[in-house]
Tab-separated table of C-alpha atoms in Angstrom:
chain	number	residue	atom	x	y	z
A	44	UNK	CA	0.000	0.000	0.000
A	45	UNK	CA	1.314	3.421	-1.004
A	46	UNK	CA	0.886	6.205	1.564
A	47	UNK	CA	1.732	9.885	1.256
A	48	UNK	CA	1.037	13.090	3.157
A	49	UNK	CA	-1.365	15.361	1.279
A	50	UNK	CA	-3.680	18.346	1.474
A	51	UNK	CA	-7.309	18.010	0.403
A	52	UNK	CA	-8.869	20.567	-1.914
A	53	UNK	CA	-12.676	20.495	-1.922
A	54	UNK	CA	-12.817	22.275	-5.275
A	55	UNK	CA	-12.234	20.729	-8.692
A	56	UNK	CA	-9.055	22.385	-9.977
A	57	UNK	CA	-9.335	24.700	-12.978
A	58	UNK	CA	-6.627	22.786	-14.887
A	59	UNK	CA	-8.967	19.781	-15.054
A	60	UNK	CA	-12.146	21.759	-15.757
A	61	UNK	CA	-12.241	20.778	-19.495
A	62	UNK	CA	-12.417	17.101	-18.467
A	63	UNK	CA	-15.961	17.609	-17.163
A	64	UNK	CA	-17.510	18.688	-20.454
A	65	UNK	CA	-15.238	17.274	-23.156
A	66	UNK	CA	-16.881	15.066	-25.850
A	67	UNK	CA	-17.076	11.351	-24.997
A	68	UNK	CA	-19.233	8.344	-25.865
A	69	UNK	CA	-20.843	6.994	-22.689
A	70	UNK	CA	-18.219	6.413	-20.030
A	71	UNK	CA	-17.920	8.012	-17.552
A	72	UNK	CA	-21.579	8.929	-17.181
A	73	UNK	CA	-22.670	12.473	-16.204
A	74	UNK	CA	-23.716	11.128	-12.804
A	75	UNK	CA	-20.276	9.629	-12.233
A	76	UNK	CA	-18.561	12.847	-13.334
A	77	UNK	CA	-20.660	14.877	-10.883
A	78	UNK	CA	-19.801	12.468	-8.091
A	79	UNK	CA	-16.078	12.694	-8.880
A	80	UNK	CA	-15.972	16.496	-8.996
A	81	UNK	CA	-17.648	16.668	-5.576
A	82	UNK	CA	-14.670	14.831	-4.067
A	83	UNK	CA	-12.283	17.549	-5.245
A	84	UNK	CA	-8.560	16.821	-5.561
A	85	UNK	CA	-5.464	16.273	-3.446
A	86	UNK	CA	-2.116	18.060	-3.333
A	87	UNK	CA	0.975	15.986	-2.626
A	88	UNK	CA	4.359	17.551	-1.683
A	89	UNK	CA	6.238	16.023	-4.623
A	90	UNK	CA	8.029	18.308	-7.054
A	91	UNK	CA	9.016	17.908	-10.673
A	92	UNK	CA	12.313	16.020	-10.807
A	93	UNK	CA	15.148	18.191	-12.060
A	94	UNK	CA	13.291	21.430	-11.405
A	95	UNK	CA	15.074	24.236	-9.536
A	96	UNK	CA	12.007	24.521	-7.310
A	97	UNK	CA	11.525	20.797	-6.776
A	98	UNK	CA	11.469	21.165	-2.989
A	99	UNK	CA	8.745	23.827	-3.160
A	100	UNK	CA	6.444	22.286	-5.738
A	101	UNK	CA	3.232	20.346	-5.104
A	102	UNK	CA	1.676	17.751	-7.383
A	103	UNK	CA	-2.045	17.575	-8.136
A	104	UNK	CA	-3.324	14.092	-7.322
A	105	UNK	CA	-6.518	12.625	-8.756
A	106	UNK	CA	-6.183	9.376	-6.820
A	107	UNK	CA	-9.694	9.602	-5.337
A	108	UNK	CA	-11.223	10.301	-8.753
A	109	UNK	CA	-9.213	7.453	-10.286
A	110	UNK	CA	-10.400	5.063	-7.595
A	111	UNK	CA	-14.029	5.989	-8.273
A	112	UNK	CA	-13.490	5.459	-12.005
A	113	UNK	CA	-11.921	2.045	-11.460
A	114	UNK	CA	-14.799	1.047	-9.168
A	115	UNK	CA	-17.126	1.811	-12.078
A	116	UNK	CA	-15.286	-0.629	-14.365
A	117	UNK	CA	-17.084	-3.697	-15.622
A	118	UNK	CA	-15.640	-7.111	-14.852
A	119	UNK	CA	-14.042	-7.264	-18.301
A	120	UNK	CA	-12.440	-3.833	-17.888
A	121	UNK	CA	-10.993	-4.863	-14.536
A	122	UNK	CA	-9.602	-8.066	-16.023
A	123	UNK	CA	-7.983	-6.142	-18.888
A	124	UNK	CA	-6.396	-3.774	-16.387
A	125	UNK	CA	-5.190	-6.735	-14.323
A	126	UNK	CA	-3.700	-8.406	-17.412
A	127	UNK	CA	-1.826	-5.210	-18.277
A	128	UNK	CA	-0.412	-5.026	-14.746
A	129	UNK	CA	0.648	-8.686	-14.833
A	130	UNK	CA	2.284	-8.096	-18.208
A	131	UNK	CA	4.240	-5.185	-16.757
A	132	UNK	CA	5.210	-6.671	-13.411
A	133	UNK	CA	5.912	-10.293	-14.326
A	134	UNK	CA	7.042	-10.112	-17.948
A	135	UNK	CA	8.274	-6.658	-18.977
A	136	UNK	CA	10.014	-5.799	-15.703
A	137	UNK	CA	11.735	-9.185	-15.682
A	138	UNK	CA	13.878	-7.878	-18.540
A	139	UNK	CA	16.714	-5.909	-16.964
A	140	UNK	CA	16.904	-3.453	-19.857
A	141	UNK	CA	13.145	-2.735	-19.585
A	142	UNK	CA	12.745	-2.613	-15.828
A	143	UNK	CA	10.973	0.499	-14.493
A	144	UNK	CA	10.567	2.094	-17.917
A	145	UNK	CA	6.815	1.783	-17.435
A	146	UNK	CA	4.674	2.032	-14.322
A	147	UNK	CA	1.143	1.053	-13.330
A	148	UNK	CA	-0.055	4.653	-13.602
A	149	UNK	CA	0.642	4.625	-17.331
A	150	UNK	CA	-1.436	1.464	-17.722
A	151	UNK	CA	-4.254	2.985	-15.714
A	152	UNK	CA	-4.186	6.051	-17.961
A	153	UNK	CA	-4.372	3.888	-21.087
A	154	UNK	CA	-7.364	2.044	-19.606
A	155	UNK	CA	-9.148	5.325	-18.868
A	156	UNK	CA	-8.683	6.622	-22.406
A	157	UNK	CA	-9.723	3.306	-23.980
A	158	UNK	CA	-12.815	3.111	-21.764
A	159	UNK	CA	-13.840	6.649	-22.672
A	160	UNK	CA	-13.359	6.119	-26.413
A	161	UNK	CA	-15.218	2.809	-26.760
A	162	UNK	CA	-18.807	1.705	-26.340
A	163	UNK	CA	-19.671	-0.108	-23.129
A	164	UNK	CA	-20.889	-3.033	-25.241
A	165	UNK	CA	-17.304	-3.683	-26.369
A	166	UNK	CA	-16.258	-4.687	-22.852
A	167	UNK	CA	-17.927	-8.091	-22.860
A	168	UNK	CA	-16.558	-11.251	-21.200
A	169	UNK	CA	-16.426	-13.067	-24.549
A	170	UNK	CA	-14.444	-10.144	-25.998
A	171	UNK	CA	-11.813	-9.864	-23.276
A	172	UNK	CA	-8.851	-10.980	-25.383
A	173	UNK	CA	-9.506	-8.501	-28.230
A	174	UNK	CA	-10.040	-5.790	-25.584
A	175	UNK	CA	-6.721	-6.580	-23.946
A	176	UNK	CA	-4.961	-6.626	-27.323
A	177	UNK	CA	-6.494	-3.256	-28.202
A	178	UNK	CA	-5.199	-1.768	-24.935
A	179	UNK	CA	-1.751	-3.198	-25.583
A	180	UNK	CA	-1.826	-1.801	-29.116
A	181	UNK	CA	-2.664	1.658	-27.733
A	182	UNK	CA	0.202	1.429	-25.247
A	183	UNK	CA	2.629	0.560	-28.054
A	184	UNK	CA	1.309	3.482	-30.111
A	185	UNK	CA	1.829	5.878	-27.184
A	186	UNK	CA	5.411	4.697	-26.714
A	187	UNK	CA	6.160	4.953	-30.436
A	188	UNK	CA	5.100	8.601	-30.509
A	189	UNK	CA	6.275	9.402	-26.956
A	190	UNK	CA	2.795	10.680	-26.181
A	191	UNK	CA	0.561	9.583	-23.339
A	192	UNK	CA	-1.723	12.422	-22.292
A	193	UNK	CA	-2.769	12.737	-18.671
A	194	UNK	CA	-6.393	11.631	-18.424
A	195	UNK	CA	-7.620	14.666	-16.468
A	196	UNK	CA	-5.129	17.263	-17.744
A	197	UNK	CA	-4.262	16.373	-21.378
A	198	UNK	CA	-1.798	19.254	-21.586
A	199	UNK	CA	0.479	17.098	-19.450
A	200	UNK	CA	2.294	14.465	-21.563
A	201	UNK	CA	3.350	11.630	-19.254
A	202	UNK	CA	5.816	10.279	-21.831
A	203	UNK	CA	7.620	13.563	-22.473
A	204	UNK	CA	11.366	12.776	-22.286
A	205	UNK	CA	10.479	9.479	-20.581
A	206	UNK	CA	12.671	7.240	-22.795
A	207	UNK	CA	15.831	7.617	-24.811
A	208	UNK	CA	15.850	6.167	-28.335
A	209	UNK	CA	17.458	2.879	-27.330
A	210	UNK	CA	15.025	2.309	-24.475
A	211	UNK	CA	12.051	3.208	-26.643
A	212	UNK	CA	13.036	0.893	-29.502
A	213	UNK	CA	13.786	-2.004	-27.156
A	214	UNK	CA	10.475	-1.573	-25.354
A	215	UNK	CA	8.473	-1.260	-28.578
A	216	UNK	CA	10.055	-4.371	-30.105
A	217	UNK	CA	9.406	-6.413	-26.981
A	218	UNK	CA	5.768	-5.328	-26.698
A	219	UNK	CA	5.152	-5.943	-30.406
A	220	UNK	CA	6.578	-9.453	-30.108
A	221	UNK	CA	4.384	-10.017	-27.063
A	222	UNK	CA	1.334	-8.834	-28.961
A	223	UNK	CA	2.115	-11.201	-31.841
A	224	UNK	CA	2.128	-14.127	-29.419
A	225	UNK	CA	-1.299	-13.144	-28.175
A	226	UNK	CA	-2.485	-14.439	-24.839
A	227	UNK	CA	0.276	-17.079	-24.951
A	228	UNK	CA	2.664	-14.428	-23.616
A	229	UNK	CA	1.308	-15.114	-20.122
A	230	UNK	CA	2.734	-18.631	-20.156
A	231	UNK	CA	5.942	-17.049	-18.811
A	232	UNK	CA	4.221	-15.105	-16.019
A	233	UNK	CA	4.213	-16.331	-12.450
A	234	UNK	CA	0.526	-15.644	-11.903
A	235	UNK	CA	-0.923	-17.093	-15.110
A	236	UNK	CA	1.617	-19.662	-16.292
A	237	UNK	CA	-0.740	-22.484	-15.294
A	238	UNK	CA	-4.069	-20.704	-15.685
A	239	UNK	CA	-5.258	-23.379	-18.120
A	240	UNK	CA	-4.567	-26.230	-15.775
A	241	UNK	CA	-7.564	-28.494	-15.546
A	242	UNK	CA	-8.801	-31.292	-13.391
A	243	UNK	CA	-10.573	-34.335	-14.761
A	244	UNK	CA	-12.256	-36.605	-12.278
A	245	UNK	CA	-14.375	-39.653	-12.963
A	246	UNK	CA	-16.693	-41.289	-10.495
A	247	UNK	CA	-15.289	-44.721	-11.188
A	248	UNK	CA	-12.000	-45.650	-12.771
A	249	UNK	CA	-12.324	-48.046	-15.676
A	250	UNK	CA	-9.181	-49.701	-14.368
A	251	UNK	CA	-11.185	-50.968	-11.391
A	252	UNK	CA	-13.451	-53.034	-13.630
A	253	UNK	CA	-12.773	-56.733	-13.788
A	254	UNK	CA	-9.998	-57.248	-16.307
A	255	UNK	CA	-11.790	-60.044	-18.092
A	256	UNK	CA	-14.830	-57.805	-18.648
A	257	UNK	CA	-12.535	-55.190	-20.133
A	258	UNK	CA	-11.011	-57.739	-22.474
A	259	UNK	CA	-14.468	-58.989	-23.385
A	260	UNK	CA	-15.674	-55.517	-24.294
A	261	UNK	CA	-12.469	-54.900	-26.193
A	262	UNK	CA	-12.974	-58.113	-28.130
A	263	UNK	CA	-16.450	-57.002	-29.178
A	264	UNK	CA	-15.013	-53.604	-30.034
A	265	UNK	CA	-12.285	-55.129	-32.202
A	266	UNK	CA	-14.782	-57.197	-34.138
A	267	UNK	CA	-17.099	-54.259	-34.829
A	268	UNK	CA	-14.415	-51.699	-35.633
A	269	UNK	CA	-11.613	-51.428	-38.109
A	270	UNK	CA	-9.469	-53.840	-36.114
A	271	UNK	CA	-9.513	-57.439	-37.269
A	272	UNK	CA	-9.842	-60.679	-35.315
A	273	UNK	CA	-6.081	-61.029	-35.021
A	274	UNK	CA	-6.012	-57.981	-32.744
A	275	UNK	CA	-8.225	-59.590	-30.102
A	276	UNK	CA	-6.296	-62.863	-30.374
A	277	UNK	CA	-3.090	-60.929	-29.787
A	278	UNK	CA	-4.479	-59.337	-26.620
A	279	UNK	CA	-5.661	-62.651	-25.217
A	280	UNK	CA	-2.308	-64.248	-26.026
A	281	UNK	CA	-0.423	-61.464	-24.310
A	282	UNK	CA	-2.686	-61.670	-21.276
A	283	UNK	CA	-2.085	-65.404	-21.041
A	284	UNK	CA	1.684	-64.971	-21.222
A	285	UNK	CA	2.144	-61.913	-19.046
A	286	UNK	CA	5.024	-63.445	-17.141
A	287	UNK	CA	7.644	-61.434	-18.989
A	288	UNK	CA	8.043	-57.673	-18.649
A	289	UNK	CA	7.930	-57.265	-22.423
A	290	UNK	CA	4.604	-59.069	-22.899
A	291	UNK	CA	3.027	-57.163	-20.006
A	292	UNK	CA	4.168	-53.857	-21.459
A	293	UNK	CA	2.913	-54.697	-24.939
A	294	UNK	CA	-0.426	-55.717	-23.473
A	295	UNK	CA	-0.717	-52.502	-21.458
A	296	UNK	CA	0.236	-50.480	-24.491
A	297	UNK	CA	-2.352	-52.257	-26.653
A	298	UNK	CA	-4.974	-51.772	-23.968
A	299	UNK	CA	-4.359	-48.050	-23.512
A	300	UNK	CA	-4.193	-47.529	-27.271
A	301	UNK	CA	-7.565	-49.242	-27.602
A	302	UNK	CA	-9.175	-47.035	-24.970
A	303	UNK	CA	-7.730	-44.057	-26.793
A	304	UNK	CA	-9.829	-44.929	-29.849
A	305	UNK	CA	-13.042	-46.278	-28.292
A	306	UNK	CA	-14.936	-42.937	-28.104
A	307	UNK	CA	-13.678	-42.097	-31.601
A	308	UNK	CA	-15.420	-45.077	-33.199
A	309	UNK	CA	-18.789	-44.723	-31.512
A	310	UNK	CA	-21.523	-43.222	-33.670
A	311	UNK	CA	-22.873	-39.820	-32.736
A	312	UNK	CA	-26.041	-40.271	-30.724
A	313	UNK	CA	-28.707	-37.638	-31.283
A	314	UNK	CA	-31.706	-36.545	-29.206
A	315	UNK	CA	-30.124	-37.291	-25.826
A	316	UNK	CA	-31.474	-35.552	-22.754
A	317	UNK	CA	-29.125	-33.708	-20.384
A	318	UNK	CA	-28.614	-36.687	-18.089
A	319	UNK	CA	-27.802	-39.009	-20.994
A	320	UNK	CA	-25.401	-36.460	-22.478
A	321	UNK	CA	-23.641	-36.133	-19.131
A	322	UNK	CA	-23.302	-39.918	-18.758
A	323	UNK	CA	-21.921	-40.197	-22.299
A	324	UNK	CA	-19.489	-37.352	-21.599
A	325	UNK	CA	-18.188	-39.038	-18.427
A	326	UNK	CA	-17.953	-42.393	-20.190
A	327	UNK	CA	-15.953	-41.026	-23.120
A	328	UNK	CA	-13.737	-38.987	-20.816
A	329	UNK	CA	-12.906	-42.044	-18.705
A	330	UNK	CA	-11.882	-43.966	-21.836
A	331	UNK	CA	-9.677	-41.144	-23.088
A	332	UNK	CA	-7.996	-40.669	-19.711
A	333	UNK	CA	-6.833	-44.284	-19.882
A	334	UNK	CA	-5.745	-43.731	-23.480
A	335	UNK	CA	-3.293	-40.947	-22.596
A	336	UNK	CA	-0.930	-43.593	-21.201
A	337	UNK	CA	-0.285	-45.171	-24.600
A	338	UNK	CA	2.415	-42.693	-25.650
A	339	UNK	CA	3.559	-39.116	-25.110
A	340	UNK	CA	1.420	-37.428	-27.737
A	341	UNK	CA	-1.526	-39.062	-29.521
A	342	UNK	CA	-3.659	-39.853	-26.475
A	343	UNK	CA	-3.237	-36.347	-25.093
A	344	UNK	CA	-4.120	-34.723	-28.408
A	345	UNK	CA	-7.246	-36.854	-28.781
A	346	UNK	CA	-8.199	-35.774	-25.253
A	347	UNK	CA	-7.557	-32.141	-26.235
A	348	UNK	CA	-9.764	-32.636	-29.294
A	349	UNK	CA	-12.462	-34.076	-27.046
A	350	UNK	CA	-12.424	-30.966	-24.844
A	351	UNK	CA	-12.466	-28.761	-27.935
A	352	UNK	CA	-15.554	-30.569	-29.179
A	353	UNK	CA	-17.242	-29.736	-25.871
A	354	UNK	CA	-16.254	-26.047	-26.167
A	355	UNK	CA	-13.768	-26.280	-23.297
A	356	UNK	CA	-11.140	-24.364	-25.249
A	357	UNK	CA	-8.910	-23.384	-22.334
A	358	UNK	CA	-8.562	-26.972	-21.118
A	359	UNK	CA	-7.812	-28.043	-24.679
A	360	UNK	CA	-5.061	-25.418	-25.058
A	361	UNK	CA	-3.579	-26.469	-21.737
A	362	UNK	CA	-3.301	-30.083	-22.911
A	363	UNK	CA	-1.902	-29.034	-26.297
A	364	UNK	CA	0.810	-26.904	-24.700
A	365	UNK	CA	1.693	-29.781	-22.371
A	366	UNK	CA	1.840	-32.159	-25.341
A	367	UNK	CA	4.062	-29.871	-27.410
A	368	UNK	CA	6.425	-29.520	-24.458
A	369	UNK	CA	6.736	-33.317	-24.395
A	370	UNK	CA	7.463	-33.344	-28.129
A	371	UNK	CA	10.454	-31.104	-27.499
A	372	UNK	CA	12.111	-34.003	-25.695
A	373	UNK	CA	11.600	-36.369	-28.633
A	374	UNK	CA	15.123	-36.040	-30.012
A	375	UNK	CA	16.804	-36.892	-26.728
A	376	UNK	CA	14.502	-39.844	-26.046
A	377	UNK	CA	14.941	-41.268	-29.530
A	378	UNK	CA	18.655	-41.650	-28.860
A	379	UNK	CA	18.144	-44.047	-25.946
A	380	UNK	CA	19.993	-47.294	-26.599
A	381	UNK	CA	18.854	-50.836	-25.845
A	382	UNK	CA	21.359	-50.975	-23.016
A	383	UNK	CA	19.931	-47.831	-21.470
A	384	UNK	CA	16.408	-49.224	-21.586
A	385	UNK	CA	17.439	-51.788	-18.991
A	386	UNK	CA	17.486	-48.985	-16.451
A	387	UNK	CA	14.055	-47.747	-17.547
A	388	UNK	CA	10.640	-49.288	-17.273
A	389	UNK	CA	9.554	-50.175	-20.802
A	390	UNK	CA	6.020	-48.919	-20.231
A	391	UNK	CA	7.400	-45.685	-18.823
A	392	UNK	CA	9.532	-45.303	-21.926
A	393	UNK	CA	6.548	-45.911	-24.214
A	394	UNK	CA	4.687	-43.125	-22.425
A	395	UNK	CA	7.548	-40.722	-23.072
A	396	UNK	CA	8.094	-41.511	-26.751
A	397	UNK	CA	5.939	-39.318	-29.011
A	398	UNK	CA	3.790	-40.923	-31.677
A	399	UNK	CA	4.263	-39.321	-35.075
A	400	UNK	CA	0.613	-39.727	-36.059
A	401	UNK	CA	-2.901	-39.572	-34.706
A	402	UNK	CA	-5.323	-42.057	-36.217
A	403	UNK	CA	-8.997	-41.193	-36.422
A	404	UNK	CA	-11.284	-44.075	-37.372
A	405	UNK	CA	-14.653	-43.800	-39.145
A	406	UNK	CA	-13.716	-40.242	-39.872
A	407	UNK	CA	-17.078	-38.647	-40.682
A	408	UNK	CA	-18.860	-40.345	-37.756
A	409	UNK	CA	-16.088	-39.661	-35.276
A	410	UNK	CA	-17.439	-37.903	-32.184
A	411	UNK	CA	-14.019	-36.668	-31.043
A	412	UNK	CA	-12.534	-35.105	-34.160
A	413	UNK	CA	-13.102	-31.337	-34.660
A	414	UNK	CA	-16.170	-30.586	-36.734
A	415	UNK	CA	-14.063	-28.415	-39.053
A	416	UNK	CA	-12.307	-31.565	-40.292
A	417	UNK	CA	-15.475	-33.489	-41.011
A	418	UNK	CA	-17.020	-33.668	-44.447
A	419	UNK	CA	-20.665	-34.742	-44.851
A	420	UNK	CA	-20.037	-36.160	-48.338
A	421	UNK	CA	-16.780	-38.059	-47.792
A	422	UNK	CA	-16.335	-41.253	-45.769
A	423	UNK	CA	-12.728	-41.649	-44.665
A	424	UNK	CA	-12.287	-44.943	-42.772
A	425	UNK	CA	-8.780	-44.313	-41.456
A	426	UNK	CA	-6.724	-41.154	-41.699
A	427	UNK	CA	-3.301	-40.734	-40.079
A	428	UNK	CA	-2.729	-37.061	-39.243
A	429	UNK	CA	0.708	-35.846	-38.211
A	430	UNK	CA	0.667	-35.173	-34.479
A	431	UNK	CA	2.493	-31.848	-34.251
A	432	UNK	CA	0.683	-30.173	-37.187
A	433	UNK	CA	-2.618	-31.336	-35.699
A	434	UNK	CA	-1.597	-29.862	-32.323
A	435	UNK	CA	-0.924	-26.456	-33.894
A	436	UNK	CA	-4.172	-26.672	-35.887
A	437	UNK	CA	-6.223	-27.600	-32.830
A	438	UNK	CA	-4.668	-24.754	-30.846
A	439	UNK	CA	-5.550	-22.425	-33.731
A	440	UNK	CA	-9.190	-23.555	-33.539
A	441	UNK	CA	-9.315	-22.905	-29.794
A	442	UNK	CA	-7.761	-19.439	-30.099
A	443	UNK	CA	-10.057	-18.628	-33.017
A	444	UNK	CA	-13.191	-19.438	-31.009
A	445	UNK	CA	-11.790	-17.442	-28.073
A	446	UNK	CA	-11.499	-14.465	-30.483
A	447	UNK	CA	-7.750	-14.393	-29.817
A	448	UNK	CA	-6.817	-13.704	-33.421
A	449	UNK	CA	-3.212	-12.757	-32.669
A	450	UNK	CA	-2.643	-16.170	-31.124
A	451	UNK	CA	-4.516	-17.714	-34.048
A	452	UNK	CA	-2.035	-16.145	-36.466
A	453	UNK	CA	0.845	-17.352	-34.325
A	454	UNK	CA	-0.526	-20.921	-34.394
A	455	UNK	CA	-0.881	-20.802	-38.179
A	456	UNK	CA	2.723	-19.647	-38.550
A	457	UNK	CA	3.856	-22.601	-36.408
A	458	UNK	CA	1.655	-24.966	-38.426
A	459	UNK	CA	2.954	-23.623	-41.731
A	460	UNK	CA	6.558	-23.996	-40.591
A	461	UNK	CA	6.007	-27.586	-39.446
A	462	UNK	CA	4.195	-28.534	-42.670
A	463	UNK	CA	7.093	-27.123	-44.676
A	464	UNK	CA	9.569	-29.189	-42.648
A	465	UNK	CA	7.492	-32.360	-43.009
A	466	UNK	CA	7.199	-31.849	-46.771
A	467	UNK	CA	10.915	-32.567	-47.094
A	468	UNK	CA	10.799	-35.640	-44.865
A	469	UNK	CA	11.186	-39.023	-46.552
A	470	UNK	CA	9.388	-40.717	-43.646
A	471	UNK	CA	6.188	-38.725	-44.099
A	472	UNK	CA	3.135	-40.869	-44.904
A	473	UNK	CA	1.152	-39.869	-47.982
A	474	UNK	CA	-2.145	-39.511	-46.110
A	475	UNK	CA	-0.585	-37.352	-43.418
A	476	UNK	CA	1.196	-35.289	-46.084
A	477	UNK	CA	-2.140	-34.538	-47.771
A	478	UNK	CA	-3.891	-33.684	-44.540
A	479	UNK	CA	-1.171	-31.257	-43.510
A	480	UNK	CA	-2.212	-29.048	-46.422
A	481	UNK	CA	-5.904	-29.580	-45.713
A	482	UNK	CA	-5.312	-28.300	-42.168
A	483	UNK	CA	-3.647	-25.180	-43.558
A	484	UNK	CA	-6.459	-24.687	-46.062
A	485	UNK	CA	-9.149	-24.916	-43.388
A	486	UNK	CA	-7.294	-22.467	-41.129
A	487	UNK	CA	-6.896	-19.833	-43.823
A	488	UNK	CA	-10.490	-20.354	-44.977
A	489	UNK	CA	-11.727	-19.636	-41.451
A	490	UNK	CA	-9.724	-16.401	-41.421
A	491	UNK	CA	-11.259	-15.374	-44.728
A	492	UNK	CA	-8.026	-15.690	-46.739
A	493	UNK	CA	-9.572	-17.613	-49.606
A	494	UNK	CA	-6.610	-17.369	-51.986
A	495	UNK	CA	-4.297	-19.123	-49.529
A	496	UNK	CA	-7.018	-21.624	-48.629
A	497	UNK	CA	-7.529	-22.454	-52.313
A	498	UNK	CA	-3.762	-22.821	-52.773
A	499	UNK	CA	-3.366	-25.423	-50.023
A	500	UNK	CA	-6.523	-27.339	-50.950
A	501	UNK	CA	-5.208	-27.549	-54.514
A	502	UNK	CA	-1.874	-28.971	-53.300
A	503	UNK	CA	-3.776	-31.554	-51.256
A	504	UNK	CA	-6.010	-32.463	-54.207
A	505	UNK	CA	-3.038	-32.882	-56.560
A	506	UNK	CA	-1.520	-35.403	-54.152
A	507	UNK	CA	-4.811	-37.275	-53.757
A	508	UNK	CA	-5.665	-38.535	-57.292
A	509	UNK	CA	-7.985	-41.251	-55.957
A	510	UNK	CA	-10.069	-38.810	-53.931
A	511	UNK	CA	-9.656	-40.492	-50.557
A	512	UNK	CA	-9.776	-37.153	-48.722
A	513	UNK	CA	-12.066	-34.130	-48.791
A	514	UNK	CA	-9.472	-31.982	-50.611
A	515	UNK	CA	-11.279	-31.924	-53.981
A	516	UNK	CA	-14.636	-31.230	-52.363
A	517	UNK	CA	-13.211	-28.349	-50.333
A	518	UNK	CA	-11.530	-26.919	-53.421
A	519	UNK	CA	-14.746	-27.034	-55.469
A	520	UNK	CA	-16.548	-24.791	-53.015
A	521	UNK	CA	-14.355	-21.901	-54.212
A	522	UNK	CA	-15.399	-22.341	-57.829
């Protein structure tokens, strides 16, 4: 808490008189302005630094008026202000060369100006990310032109001689890079680095069910899905010979991989009441939670896709970020030798090794895959999609529906870079290669960039002469 000696003036100072009647949209209201002026102002014994009369000067303080204005903020305005303060304290000030160049008062001033210049309807909970980005954009603009006018006395420029050229350029570049990252910039903050952490609890673990019942249901599943009879025979054989560590690990891996796909192969059930929908949700979630143990990537991404399909975008992004962080360790894990595996549990190693592909079965009927990937006129029985491109695409979808378009652009750039790298890989599967470009096409189509969307759909179509994917159909819609 900041405390300072001051003198109270019951009158509204003449320097701030124009503030009362200047043109504005809605905020602050005439009633709020009248209330503020009745409080008067304060005088604080703080002089202008560098002035010959610094010890004799007093500063006009509008702290009471500012507090009243902040109390009038909507929830979204308060959150934007809080995000700006977190950005300053935990991200900007962590850079030694940027420390103390900005202060909270500057952020408060930006918020006041933005609130006065915009309609109240803009500050909606579903619009919080664009609002925050707009405030950050205004701050960058003010720094670029070394102009931040005092809210009550605009003749006073708070940024006059505030920065030298080096400081200004460094600060502008850093804030612009932060803005390009979108809301992802807060992943490095102490307060919000885990704000997307989620908890998934089920009333009963599927692992507690009698193992033979699990195998029985899996057998029925194998017969009715794309797996053949040999798959169920393999599981029974492994279960019967689970005396060795290897056979036990293969069985566990097969089991978790199967649970990973079970919700994906079930047909969409329509006309369910709320209770039935909730039971189906918990059932599918329990299956997918077992499936995440199959490897380091595919199970988690299918779970992220499941949350996306239920509009839980923040949980989905949290899982995607966690998955991508595990992918970063792929190169070191892939170098583990057979000798080194003796010191590691095989199942533990399988969990850490990323899978290069995600396999969605009965593509059009799949209840887990994002709706943007489905095509009502194409039946795709089995499509392997590259894991990392799908992760970037899924994160793009989440950011897009959160109206975080800066983060959406960032995700597309990461997707485009990864697709370019995979295009030169000899190990890339044809189906995954085609779908990489379909993912790009869908993303650009959603952003309204039809030329780029058409370009990537055409590349996908040219590599799919037999028409196994929806590339040709998606391309025709632009004709």
